[in-house]
Tab-separated table of C-alpha atoms and ligand atoms in Angstrom:
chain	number	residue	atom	x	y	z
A	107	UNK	CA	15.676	8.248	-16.796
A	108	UNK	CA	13.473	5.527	-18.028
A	109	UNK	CA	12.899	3.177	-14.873
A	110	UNK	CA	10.799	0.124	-15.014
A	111	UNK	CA	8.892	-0.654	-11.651
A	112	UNK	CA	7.997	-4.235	-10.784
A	113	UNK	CA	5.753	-4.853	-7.986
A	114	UNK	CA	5.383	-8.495	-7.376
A	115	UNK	CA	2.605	-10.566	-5.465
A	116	UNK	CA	2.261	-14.106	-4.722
A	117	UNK	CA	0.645	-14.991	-8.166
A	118	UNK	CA	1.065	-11.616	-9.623
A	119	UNK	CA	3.155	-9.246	-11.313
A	120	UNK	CA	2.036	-5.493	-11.876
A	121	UNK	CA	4.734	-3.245	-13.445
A	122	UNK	CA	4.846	0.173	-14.848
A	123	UNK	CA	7.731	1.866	-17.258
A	124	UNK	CA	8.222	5.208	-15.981
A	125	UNK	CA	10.453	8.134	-17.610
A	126	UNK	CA	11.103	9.855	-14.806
A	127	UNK	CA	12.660	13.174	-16.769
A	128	UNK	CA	8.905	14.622	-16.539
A	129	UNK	CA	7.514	11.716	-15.036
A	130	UNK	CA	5.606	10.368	-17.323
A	131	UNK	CA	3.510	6.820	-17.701
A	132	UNK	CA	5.004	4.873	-20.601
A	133	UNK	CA	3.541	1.338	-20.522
A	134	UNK	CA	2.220	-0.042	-17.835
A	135	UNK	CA	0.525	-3.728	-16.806
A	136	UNK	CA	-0.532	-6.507	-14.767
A	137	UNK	CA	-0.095	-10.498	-15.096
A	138	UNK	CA	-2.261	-12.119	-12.894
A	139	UNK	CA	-2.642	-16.094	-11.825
A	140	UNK	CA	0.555	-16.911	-12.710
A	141	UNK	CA	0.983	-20.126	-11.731
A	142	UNK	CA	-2.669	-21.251	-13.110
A	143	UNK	CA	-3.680	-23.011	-16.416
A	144	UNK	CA	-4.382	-19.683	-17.754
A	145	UNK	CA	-2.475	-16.486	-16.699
A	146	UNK	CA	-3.927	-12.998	-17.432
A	147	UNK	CA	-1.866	-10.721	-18.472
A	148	UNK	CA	-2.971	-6.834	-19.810
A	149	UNK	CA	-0.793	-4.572	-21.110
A	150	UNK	CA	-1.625	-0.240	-21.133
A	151	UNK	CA	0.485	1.911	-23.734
A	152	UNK	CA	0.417	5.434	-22.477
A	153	UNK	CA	-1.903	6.854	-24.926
A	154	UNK	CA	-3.458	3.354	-26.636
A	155	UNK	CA	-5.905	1.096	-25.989
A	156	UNK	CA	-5.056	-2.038	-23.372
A	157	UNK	CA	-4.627	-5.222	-24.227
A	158	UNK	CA	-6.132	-8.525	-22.250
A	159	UNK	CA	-5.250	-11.878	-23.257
A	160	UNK	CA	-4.933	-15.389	-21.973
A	161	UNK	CA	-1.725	-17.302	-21.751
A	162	UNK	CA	-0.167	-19.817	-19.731
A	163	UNK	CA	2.912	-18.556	-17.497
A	164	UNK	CA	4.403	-20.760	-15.365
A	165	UNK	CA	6.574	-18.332	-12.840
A	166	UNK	CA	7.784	-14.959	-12.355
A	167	UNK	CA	10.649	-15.431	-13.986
A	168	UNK	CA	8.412	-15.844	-17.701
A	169	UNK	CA	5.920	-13.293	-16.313
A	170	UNK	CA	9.615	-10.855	-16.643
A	171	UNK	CA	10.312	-12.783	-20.053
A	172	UNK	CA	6.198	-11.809	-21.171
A	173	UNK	CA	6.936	-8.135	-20.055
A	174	UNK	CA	10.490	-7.270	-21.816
A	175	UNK	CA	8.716	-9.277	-25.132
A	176	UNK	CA	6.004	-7.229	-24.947
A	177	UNK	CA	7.756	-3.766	-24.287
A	178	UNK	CA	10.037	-4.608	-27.646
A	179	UNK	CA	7.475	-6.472	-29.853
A	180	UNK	CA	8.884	-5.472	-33.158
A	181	UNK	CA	4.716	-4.414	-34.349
A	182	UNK	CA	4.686	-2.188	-31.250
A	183	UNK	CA	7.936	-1.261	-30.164
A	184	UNK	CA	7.748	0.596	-26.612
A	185	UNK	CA	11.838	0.567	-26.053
A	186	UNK	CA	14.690	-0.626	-28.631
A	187	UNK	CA	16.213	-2.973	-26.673
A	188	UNK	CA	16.589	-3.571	-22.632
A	189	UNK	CA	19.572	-1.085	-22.390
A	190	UNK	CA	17.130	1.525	-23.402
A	191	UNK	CA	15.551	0.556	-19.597
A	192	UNK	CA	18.506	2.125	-17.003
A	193	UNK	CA	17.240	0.776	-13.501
A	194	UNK	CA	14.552	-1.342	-11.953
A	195	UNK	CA	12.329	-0.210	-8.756
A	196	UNK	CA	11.009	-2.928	-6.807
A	197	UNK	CA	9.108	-2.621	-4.308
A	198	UNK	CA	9.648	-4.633	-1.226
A	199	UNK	CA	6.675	-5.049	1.767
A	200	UNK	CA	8.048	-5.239	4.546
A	201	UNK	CA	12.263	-3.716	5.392
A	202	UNK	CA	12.020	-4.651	9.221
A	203	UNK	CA	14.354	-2.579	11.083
A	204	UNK	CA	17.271	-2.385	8.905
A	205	UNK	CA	16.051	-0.284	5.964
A	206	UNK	CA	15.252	3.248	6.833
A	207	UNK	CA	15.349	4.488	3.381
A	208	UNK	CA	15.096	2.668	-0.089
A	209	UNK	CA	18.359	1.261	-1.371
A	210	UNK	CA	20.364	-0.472	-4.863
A	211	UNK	CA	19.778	-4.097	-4.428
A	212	UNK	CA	23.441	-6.296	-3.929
A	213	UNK	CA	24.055	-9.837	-2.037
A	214	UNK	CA	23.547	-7.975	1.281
A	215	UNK	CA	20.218	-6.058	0.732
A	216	UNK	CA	19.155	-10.029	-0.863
A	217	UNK	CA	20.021	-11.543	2.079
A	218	UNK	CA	18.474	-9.445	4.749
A	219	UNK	CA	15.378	-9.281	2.554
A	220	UNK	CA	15.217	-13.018	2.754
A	221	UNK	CA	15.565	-12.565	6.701
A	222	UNK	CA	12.924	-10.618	6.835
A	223	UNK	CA	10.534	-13.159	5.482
A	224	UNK	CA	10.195	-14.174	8.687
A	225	UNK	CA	8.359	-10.982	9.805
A	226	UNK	CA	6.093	-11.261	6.076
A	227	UNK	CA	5.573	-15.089	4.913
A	228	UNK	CA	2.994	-13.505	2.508
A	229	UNK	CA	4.885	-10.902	1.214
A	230	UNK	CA	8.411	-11.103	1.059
A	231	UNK	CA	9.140	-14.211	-0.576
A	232	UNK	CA	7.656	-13.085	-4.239
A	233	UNK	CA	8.989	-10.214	-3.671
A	234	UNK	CA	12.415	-11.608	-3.796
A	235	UNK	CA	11.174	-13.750	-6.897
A	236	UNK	CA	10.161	-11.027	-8.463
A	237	UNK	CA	13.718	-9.144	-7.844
A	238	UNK	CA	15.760	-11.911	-8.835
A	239	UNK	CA	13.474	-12.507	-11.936
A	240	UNK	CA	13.926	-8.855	-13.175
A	241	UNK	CA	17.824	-9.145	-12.617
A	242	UNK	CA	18.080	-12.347	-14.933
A	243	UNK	CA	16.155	-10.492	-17.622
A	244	UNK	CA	18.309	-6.884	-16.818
A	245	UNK	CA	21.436	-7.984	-15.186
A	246	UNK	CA	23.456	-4.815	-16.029
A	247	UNK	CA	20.910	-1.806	-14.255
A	248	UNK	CA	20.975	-1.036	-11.022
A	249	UNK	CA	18.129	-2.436	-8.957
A	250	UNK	CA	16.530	-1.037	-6.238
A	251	UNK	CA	14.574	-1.966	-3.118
A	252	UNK	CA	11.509	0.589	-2.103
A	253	UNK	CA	10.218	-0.611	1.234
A	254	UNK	CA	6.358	0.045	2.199
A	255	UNK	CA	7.540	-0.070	6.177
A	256	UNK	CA	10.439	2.748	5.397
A	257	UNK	CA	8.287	6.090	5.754
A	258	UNK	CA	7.233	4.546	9.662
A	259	UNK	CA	10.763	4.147	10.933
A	260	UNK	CA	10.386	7.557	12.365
A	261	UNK	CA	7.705	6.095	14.828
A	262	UNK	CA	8.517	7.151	18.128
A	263	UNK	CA	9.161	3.870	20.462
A	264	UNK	CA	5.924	4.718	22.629
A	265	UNK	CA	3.941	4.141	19.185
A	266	UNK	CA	5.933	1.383	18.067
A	267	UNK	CA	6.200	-0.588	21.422
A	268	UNK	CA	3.787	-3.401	22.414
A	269	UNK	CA	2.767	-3.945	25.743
A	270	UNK	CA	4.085	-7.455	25.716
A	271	UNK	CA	7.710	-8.024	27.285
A	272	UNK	CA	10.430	-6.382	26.118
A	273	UNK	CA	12.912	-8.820	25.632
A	274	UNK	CA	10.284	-10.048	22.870
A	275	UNK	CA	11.087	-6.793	20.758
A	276	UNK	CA	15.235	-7.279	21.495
A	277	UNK	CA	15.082	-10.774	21.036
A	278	UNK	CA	12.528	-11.392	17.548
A	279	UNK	CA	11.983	-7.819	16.797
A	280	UNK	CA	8.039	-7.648	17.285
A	281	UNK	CA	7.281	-4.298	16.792
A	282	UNK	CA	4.562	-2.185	15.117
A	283	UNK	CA	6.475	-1.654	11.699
A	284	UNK	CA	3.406	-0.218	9.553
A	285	UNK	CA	3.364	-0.478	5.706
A	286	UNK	CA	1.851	1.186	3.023
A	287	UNK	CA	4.064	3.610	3.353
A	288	UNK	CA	5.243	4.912	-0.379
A	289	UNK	CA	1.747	5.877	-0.580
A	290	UNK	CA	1.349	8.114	2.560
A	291	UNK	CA	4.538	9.689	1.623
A	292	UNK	CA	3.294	10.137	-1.648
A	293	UNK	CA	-0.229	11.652	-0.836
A	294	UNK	CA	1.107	14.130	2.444
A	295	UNK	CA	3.900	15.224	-0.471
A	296	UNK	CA	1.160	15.644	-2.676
A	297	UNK	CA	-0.514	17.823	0.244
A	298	UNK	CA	2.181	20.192	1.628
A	299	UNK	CA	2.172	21.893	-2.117
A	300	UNK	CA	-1.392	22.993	-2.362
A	301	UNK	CA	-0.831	24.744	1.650
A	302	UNK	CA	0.566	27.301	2.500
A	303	UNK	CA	1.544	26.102	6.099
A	304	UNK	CA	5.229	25.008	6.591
A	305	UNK	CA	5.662	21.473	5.969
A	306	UNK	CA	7.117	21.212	9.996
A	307	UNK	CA	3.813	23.254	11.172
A	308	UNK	CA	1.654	20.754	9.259
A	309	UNK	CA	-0.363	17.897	10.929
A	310	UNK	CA	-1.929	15.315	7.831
A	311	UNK	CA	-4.496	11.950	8.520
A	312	UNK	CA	-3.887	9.679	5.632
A	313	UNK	CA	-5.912	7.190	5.089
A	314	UNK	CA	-5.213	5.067	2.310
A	315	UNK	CA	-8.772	3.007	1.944
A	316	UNK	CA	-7.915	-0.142	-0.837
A	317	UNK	CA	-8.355	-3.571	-0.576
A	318	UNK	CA	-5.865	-3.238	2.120
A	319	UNK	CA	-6.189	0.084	4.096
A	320	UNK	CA	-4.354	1.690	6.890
A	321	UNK	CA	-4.551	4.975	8.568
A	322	UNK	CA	-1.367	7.432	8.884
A	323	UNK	CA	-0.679	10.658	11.572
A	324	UNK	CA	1.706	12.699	9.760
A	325	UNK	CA	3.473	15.266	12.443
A	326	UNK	CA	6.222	17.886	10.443
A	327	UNK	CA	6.409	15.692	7.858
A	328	UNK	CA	7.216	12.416	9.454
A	329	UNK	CA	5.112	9.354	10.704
A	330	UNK	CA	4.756	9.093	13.792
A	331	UNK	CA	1.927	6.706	14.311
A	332	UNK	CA	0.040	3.887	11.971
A	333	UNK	CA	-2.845	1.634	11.939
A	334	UNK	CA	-1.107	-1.485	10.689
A	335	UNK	CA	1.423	-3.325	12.998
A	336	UNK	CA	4.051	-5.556	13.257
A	337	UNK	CA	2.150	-6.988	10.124
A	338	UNK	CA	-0.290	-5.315	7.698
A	339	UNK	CA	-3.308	-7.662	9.234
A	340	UNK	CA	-4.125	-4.956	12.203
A	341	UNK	CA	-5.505	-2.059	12.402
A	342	UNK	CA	-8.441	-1.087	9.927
A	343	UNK	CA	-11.056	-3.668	8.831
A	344	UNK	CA	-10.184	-4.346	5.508
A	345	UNK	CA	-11.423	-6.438	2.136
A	346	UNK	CA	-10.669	-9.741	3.846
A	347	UNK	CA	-8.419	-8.786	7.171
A	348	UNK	CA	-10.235	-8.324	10.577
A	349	UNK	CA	-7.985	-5.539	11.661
A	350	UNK	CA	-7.575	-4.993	15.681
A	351	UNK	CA	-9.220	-7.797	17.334
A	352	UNK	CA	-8.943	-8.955	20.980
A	353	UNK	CA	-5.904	-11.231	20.834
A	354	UNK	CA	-7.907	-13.447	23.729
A	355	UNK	CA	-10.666	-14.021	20.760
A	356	UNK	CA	-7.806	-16.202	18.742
A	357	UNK	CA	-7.131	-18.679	21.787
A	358	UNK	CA	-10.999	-18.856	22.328
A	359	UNK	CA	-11.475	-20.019	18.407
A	360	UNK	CA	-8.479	-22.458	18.693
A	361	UNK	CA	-10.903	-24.094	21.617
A	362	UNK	CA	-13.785	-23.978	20.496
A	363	UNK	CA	-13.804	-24.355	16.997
A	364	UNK	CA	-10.604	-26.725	17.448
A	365	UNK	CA	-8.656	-24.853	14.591
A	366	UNK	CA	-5.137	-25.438	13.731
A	367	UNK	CA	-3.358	-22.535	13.618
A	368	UNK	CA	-2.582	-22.356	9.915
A	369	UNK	CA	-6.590	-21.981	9.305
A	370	UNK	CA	-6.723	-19.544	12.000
A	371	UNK	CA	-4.201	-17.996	9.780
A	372	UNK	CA	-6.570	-17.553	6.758
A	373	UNK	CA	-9.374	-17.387	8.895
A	374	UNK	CA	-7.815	-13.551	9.822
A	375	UNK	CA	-6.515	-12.938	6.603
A	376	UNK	CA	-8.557	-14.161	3.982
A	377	UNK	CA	-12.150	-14.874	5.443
A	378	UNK	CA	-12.455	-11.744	7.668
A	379	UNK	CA	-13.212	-8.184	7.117
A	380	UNK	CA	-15.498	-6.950	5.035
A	381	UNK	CA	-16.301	-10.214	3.567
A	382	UNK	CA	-16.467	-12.434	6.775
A	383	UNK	CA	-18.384	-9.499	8.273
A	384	UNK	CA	-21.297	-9.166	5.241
A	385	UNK	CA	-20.973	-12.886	4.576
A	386	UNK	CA	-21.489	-11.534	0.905
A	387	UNK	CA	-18.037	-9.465	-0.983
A	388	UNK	CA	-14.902	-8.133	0.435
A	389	UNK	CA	-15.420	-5.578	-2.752
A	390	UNK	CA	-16.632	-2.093	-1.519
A	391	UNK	CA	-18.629	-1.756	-4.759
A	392	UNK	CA	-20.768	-4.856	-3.863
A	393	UNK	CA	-21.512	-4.269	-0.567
A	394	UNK	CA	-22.660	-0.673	-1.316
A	395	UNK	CA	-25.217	-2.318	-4.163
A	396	UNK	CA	-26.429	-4.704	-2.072
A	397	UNK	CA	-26.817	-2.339	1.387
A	398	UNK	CA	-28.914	0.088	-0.901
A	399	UNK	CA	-31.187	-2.850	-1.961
A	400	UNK	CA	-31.690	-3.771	2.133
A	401	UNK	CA	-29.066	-6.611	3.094
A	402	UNK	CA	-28.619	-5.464	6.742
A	403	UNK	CA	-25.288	-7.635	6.580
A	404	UNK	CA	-23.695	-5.496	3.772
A	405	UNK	CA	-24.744	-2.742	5.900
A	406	UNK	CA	-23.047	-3.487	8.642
A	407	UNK	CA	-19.880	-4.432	7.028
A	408	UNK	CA	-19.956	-1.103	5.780
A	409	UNK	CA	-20.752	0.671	8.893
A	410	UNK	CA	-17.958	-1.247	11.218
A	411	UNK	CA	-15.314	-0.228	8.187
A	412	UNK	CA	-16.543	3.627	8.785
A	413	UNK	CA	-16.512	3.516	12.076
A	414	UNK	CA	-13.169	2.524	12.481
A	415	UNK	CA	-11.798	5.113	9.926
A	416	UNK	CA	-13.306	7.550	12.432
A	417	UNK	CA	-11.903	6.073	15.819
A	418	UNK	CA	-8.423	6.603	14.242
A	419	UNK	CA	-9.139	10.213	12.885
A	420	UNK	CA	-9.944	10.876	16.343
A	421	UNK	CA	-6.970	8.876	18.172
A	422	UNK	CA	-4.663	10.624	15.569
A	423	UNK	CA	-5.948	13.840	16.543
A	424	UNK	CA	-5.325	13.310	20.026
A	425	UNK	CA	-1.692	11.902	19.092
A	426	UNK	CA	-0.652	15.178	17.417
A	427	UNK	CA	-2.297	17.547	18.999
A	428	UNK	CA	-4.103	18.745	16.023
A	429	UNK	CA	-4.782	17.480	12.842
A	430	UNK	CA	-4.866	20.009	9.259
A	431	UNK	CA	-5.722	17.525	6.806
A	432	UNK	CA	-7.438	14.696	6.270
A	433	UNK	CA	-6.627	13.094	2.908
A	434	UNK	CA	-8.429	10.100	1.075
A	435	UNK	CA	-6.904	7.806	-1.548
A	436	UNK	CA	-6.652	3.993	-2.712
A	437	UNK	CA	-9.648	2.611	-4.577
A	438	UNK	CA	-11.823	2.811	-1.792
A	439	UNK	CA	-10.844	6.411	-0.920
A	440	UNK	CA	-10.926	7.826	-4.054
A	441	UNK	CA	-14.251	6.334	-5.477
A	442	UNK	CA	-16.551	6.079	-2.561
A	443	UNK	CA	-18.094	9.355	-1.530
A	444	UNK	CA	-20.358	7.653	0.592
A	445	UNK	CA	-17.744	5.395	2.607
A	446	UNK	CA	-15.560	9.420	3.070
A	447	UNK	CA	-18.874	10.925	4.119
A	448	UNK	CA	-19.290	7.803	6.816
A	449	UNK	CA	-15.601	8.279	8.234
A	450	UNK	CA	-16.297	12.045	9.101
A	451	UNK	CA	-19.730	12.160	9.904
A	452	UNK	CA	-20.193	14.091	13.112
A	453	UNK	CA	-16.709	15.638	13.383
A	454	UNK	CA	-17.423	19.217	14.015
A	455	UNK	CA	-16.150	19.394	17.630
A	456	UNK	CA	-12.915	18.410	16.067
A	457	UNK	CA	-13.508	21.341	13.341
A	458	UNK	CA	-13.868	18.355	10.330
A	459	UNK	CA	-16.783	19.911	8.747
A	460	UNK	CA	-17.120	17.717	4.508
A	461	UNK	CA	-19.064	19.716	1.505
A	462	UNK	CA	-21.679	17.206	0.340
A	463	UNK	CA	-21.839	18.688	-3.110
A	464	UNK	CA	-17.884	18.625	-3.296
A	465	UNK	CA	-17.436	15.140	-2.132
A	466	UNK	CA	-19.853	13.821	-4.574
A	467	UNK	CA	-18.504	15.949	-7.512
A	468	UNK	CA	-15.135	14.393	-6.845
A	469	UNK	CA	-13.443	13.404	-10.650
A	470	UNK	CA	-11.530	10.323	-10.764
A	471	UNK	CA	-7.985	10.529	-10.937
A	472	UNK	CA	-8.470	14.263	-10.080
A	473	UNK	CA	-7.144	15.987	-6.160
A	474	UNK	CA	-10.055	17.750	-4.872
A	475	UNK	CA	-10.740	19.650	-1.742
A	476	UNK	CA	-13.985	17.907	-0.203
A	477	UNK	CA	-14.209	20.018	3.318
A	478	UNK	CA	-16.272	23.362	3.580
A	479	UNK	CA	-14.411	26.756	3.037
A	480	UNK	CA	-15.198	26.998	6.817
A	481	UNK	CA	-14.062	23.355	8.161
A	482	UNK	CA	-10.960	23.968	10.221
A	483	UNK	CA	-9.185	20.950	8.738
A	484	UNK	CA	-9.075	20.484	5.093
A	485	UNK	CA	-10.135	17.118	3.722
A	486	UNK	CA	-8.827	16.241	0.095
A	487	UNK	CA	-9.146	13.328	-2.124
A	488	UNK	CA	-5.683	12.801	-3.531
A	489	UNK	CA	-5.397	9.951	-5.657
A	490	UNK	CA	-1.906	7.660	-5.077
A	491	UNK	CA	0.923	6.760	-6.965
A	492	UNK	CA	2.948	4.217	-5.443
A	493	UNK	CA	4.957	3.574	-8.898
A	494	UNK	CA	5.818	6.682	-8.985
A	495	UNK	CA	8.033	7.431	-5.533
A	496	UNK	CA	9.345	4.215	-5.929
A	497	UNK	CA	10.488	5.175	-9.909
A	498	UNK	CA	11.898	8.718	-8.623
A	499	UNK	CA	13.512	6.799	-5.747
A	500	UNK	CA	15.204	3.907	-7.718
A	501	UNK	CA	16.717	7.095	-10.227
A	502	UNK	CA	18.056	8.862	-8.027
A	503	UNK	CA	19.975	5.904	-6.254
A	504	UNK	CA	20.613	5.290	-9.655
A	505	UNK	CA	22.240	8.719	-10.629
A	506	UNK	CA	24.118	8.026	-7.621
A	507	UNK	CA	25.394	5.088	-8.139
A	508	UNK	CA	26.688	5.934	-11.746
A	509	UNK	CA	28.916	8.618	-10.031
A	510	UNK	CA	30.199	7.197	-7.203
A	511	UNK	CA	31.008	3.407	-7.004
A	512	UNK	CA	31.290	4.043	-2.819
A	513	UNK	CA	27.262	5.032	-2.943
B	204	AMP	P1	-7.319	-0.951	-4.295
B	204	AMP	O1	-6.827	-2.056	-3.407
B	204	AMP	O2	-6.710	0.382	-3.993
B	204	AMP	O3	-7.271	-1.297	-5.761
B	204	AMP	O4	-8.882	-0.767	-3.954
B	204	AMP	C1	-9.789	-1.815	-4.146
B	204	AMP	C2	-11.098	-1.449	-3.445
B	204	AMP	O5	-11.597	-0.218	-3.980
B	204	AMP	C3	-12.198	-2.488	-3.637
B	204	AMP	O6	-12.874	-2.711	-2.407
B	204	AMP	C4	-13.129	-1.803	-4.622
B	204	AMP	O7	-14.455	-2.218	-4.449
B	204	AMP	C5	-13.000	-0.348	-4.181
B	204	AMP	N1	-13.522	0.554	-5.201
B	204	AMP	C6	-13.035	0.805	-6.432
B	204	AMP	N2	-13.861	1.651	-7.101
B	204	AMP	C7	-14.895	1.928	-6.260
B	204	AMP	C8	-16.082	2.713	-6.354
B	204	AMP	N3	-16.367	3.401	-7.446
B	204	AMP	N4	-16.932	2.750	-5.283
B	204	AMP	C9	-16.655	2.053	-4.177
B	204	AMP	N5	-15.550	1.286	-4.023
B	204	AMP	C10	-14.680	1.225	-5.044
């Protein structure tokens, strides 16, 4: 089934055509600054050279209009017409606690995804543009919702739970929730077929390391415990998110610094992390340049990001009793040997034992065991595809649907 994916961000739209019969690529591509004098927008063929050009689009809603012109642009025809498309995967950030599983989009699913705005201002509100959009331009496919929190509603409540009172969590729903989920389901998946331990038997760390980055404990197949919270600013230190801090730090900045707590906002999610820390780039790349020529504050960026990898290898350990696998992905994870060879330094009394050689021979794009023959627990670079559960996802509801109208 040919499925197009549309993943939509505040000034952004990535999508990716998949066939899912033998699920390959067909087109895939990114419009960026929407909104801006000049938009971005490149364009992939599966097989041809990209395309980058400037233009100016104004909303999502052209950004949709740029795509389906492209994808049937009579000197490059990639489909025949948009009936040749038969559903539409979107994914959706953040599910809160209705959506266990990904579903076909109607009024309903609309309306509780605009409720949940409330639990992702970021997030969910061009994610909605982005669905309603793709439905003006393909209003006779199915479209379906993929949610990143859906793999971590099998979080037990003692993992979920804040210690905070509890009529908070009946009354507004604060929870841990925990996103980037498509992509830990994707990589433990991609796990469980090169063991031979039963998936149930099976204990997998995944630790998806991208601009954003959480950490996942994998028990039998399930989540049961994740970095990011009741939003995706916690946890990890990431490109420009602080991660865990000491709440008590936020009422100490409101004082002192007499903030309003809008800036506070960005403060913690666009001036922190890796770039607040070094002062310098929230990009891995340039902070590992600039450590290696001597800029102690790239250094330590770097070494606070590691070292926090680690604490949650450990505490995820602990959590299950046992860990089998570590696995690496996201840009981060599968381009930086030295930022993998950071996280697991000094493991061995937990049996997490990394081959040098291996983890610098790593091939992009490529999964490749990275632990020693003898390491007890296997660490593997696996690189993600998002676009790719949610396309198999979204045809299947789709197959579904087209049999049954009571699915
Ligand atoms: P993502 O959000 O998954 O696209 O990952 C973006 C992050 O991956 C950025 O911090 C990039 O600097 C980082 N990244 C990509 N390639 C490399 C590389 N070769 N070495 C180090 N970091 C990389």
């Amino acid at each position: 089934m040919l499925v197009l994916v549309i993943n939509c961000g505040s000034s952004s739209v990535k999508y990716d055509l998949i066939e899912t019969s033998d699920n390959s690529d067909v087109c895939k591509g990114l419009i960026e600054r929407i909104g801006a004098v000049t938009s971005i927008v490149k364009h992939e063929p599966a097989g041809q050279k990209a395309t980058k050009d400037s233009k100016n689009i104004a909303n999502h809603v052209e950004a949709l209009k740029e795509i389906m012109n492209y994808l049937m642009n009579p000197e490059n025809r990639i489909i025949e017409s948009p009936s040749d498309i038969k559903a539409v995967g979107h994914r959706v950030v953040h599910g809160g606690e209705m959506f266990k599983d990904s579903v076909q989009i109607d009024e309903k699913v609309l309306e509780a995804i605009e409720q949940a705005i409330d639990l992702a201002p970021l997030h969910n509100p061009p994610n909605l543009r982005g669905i309603q959009a793709a439905m003006e331009h393909l209003p006779n496919v199915p479209h379906v919702a993929v949610f990143d929190t859906a793999f971590h509603h099998s979080l037990p409540p003692e993992a979920y739970l804040y210690g905070i009172p509890n009529r908070f969590y009946r009354r507004y729903k604060i929870r841990r929730y925990g996103f980037h989920g498509t992509s830990h389901y994707y990589v433990s998946r991609q796990y469980y077929k090169l063991t031979d331990k039963p998936v149930e038997q099976t204990k997998v760390i995944s630790c998806h390391l991208g601009n954003g980055a959480s950490v996942t404990a994998i028990n039998g197949g399930k989540s049961v415990d994740t970095s990011m919270g009741f939003t995706p600013l916690s946890g990890l230190v990431m490109g420009t998110r602080c991660g865990d801090i000491d709440p008590s730090i936020m009422f100490y900045l409101v004082e002192k610094e007499e903030l309003p707590l809008n800036n506070l906002h960005a403060l913690l999610n666009r001036h922190s992390g890796l770039l607040g820390l070094s002062g310098y780039a929230a990009d891995m790349r340039d902070l590992i340049t600039e450590a290696q020529n001597g800029d102690r504050r790239c250094q330590q960026a770097i070494d606070v990001f590691c070292y926090r990898i680690k604490q949650f290898i450990g505490s995820y350990t602990a959590v299950m009793n046992g860990c089998d696998a570590i696995l690496f992905t996201a840009g981060i994870g599968e381009n930086a040997p030295l930022i993998r060879k950071k996280a697991v330094s000094e493991l061995s009394y937990l049996g997490i034992e990394l081959d040098d050689a291996r983890n610098e021979a790593v091939t992009r794009g490529k999964i490749e065991k990275i632990s020693t023959d003898a390491s007890r627990t296997d660490i593997y670079v696996i690189p993600t595809n998002e676009e790719l559960v949610i396309a198999i996802d979204t045809a299947k509801i789709a197959q579904a649907a087209s049999q049954s109208p009571w699915i």
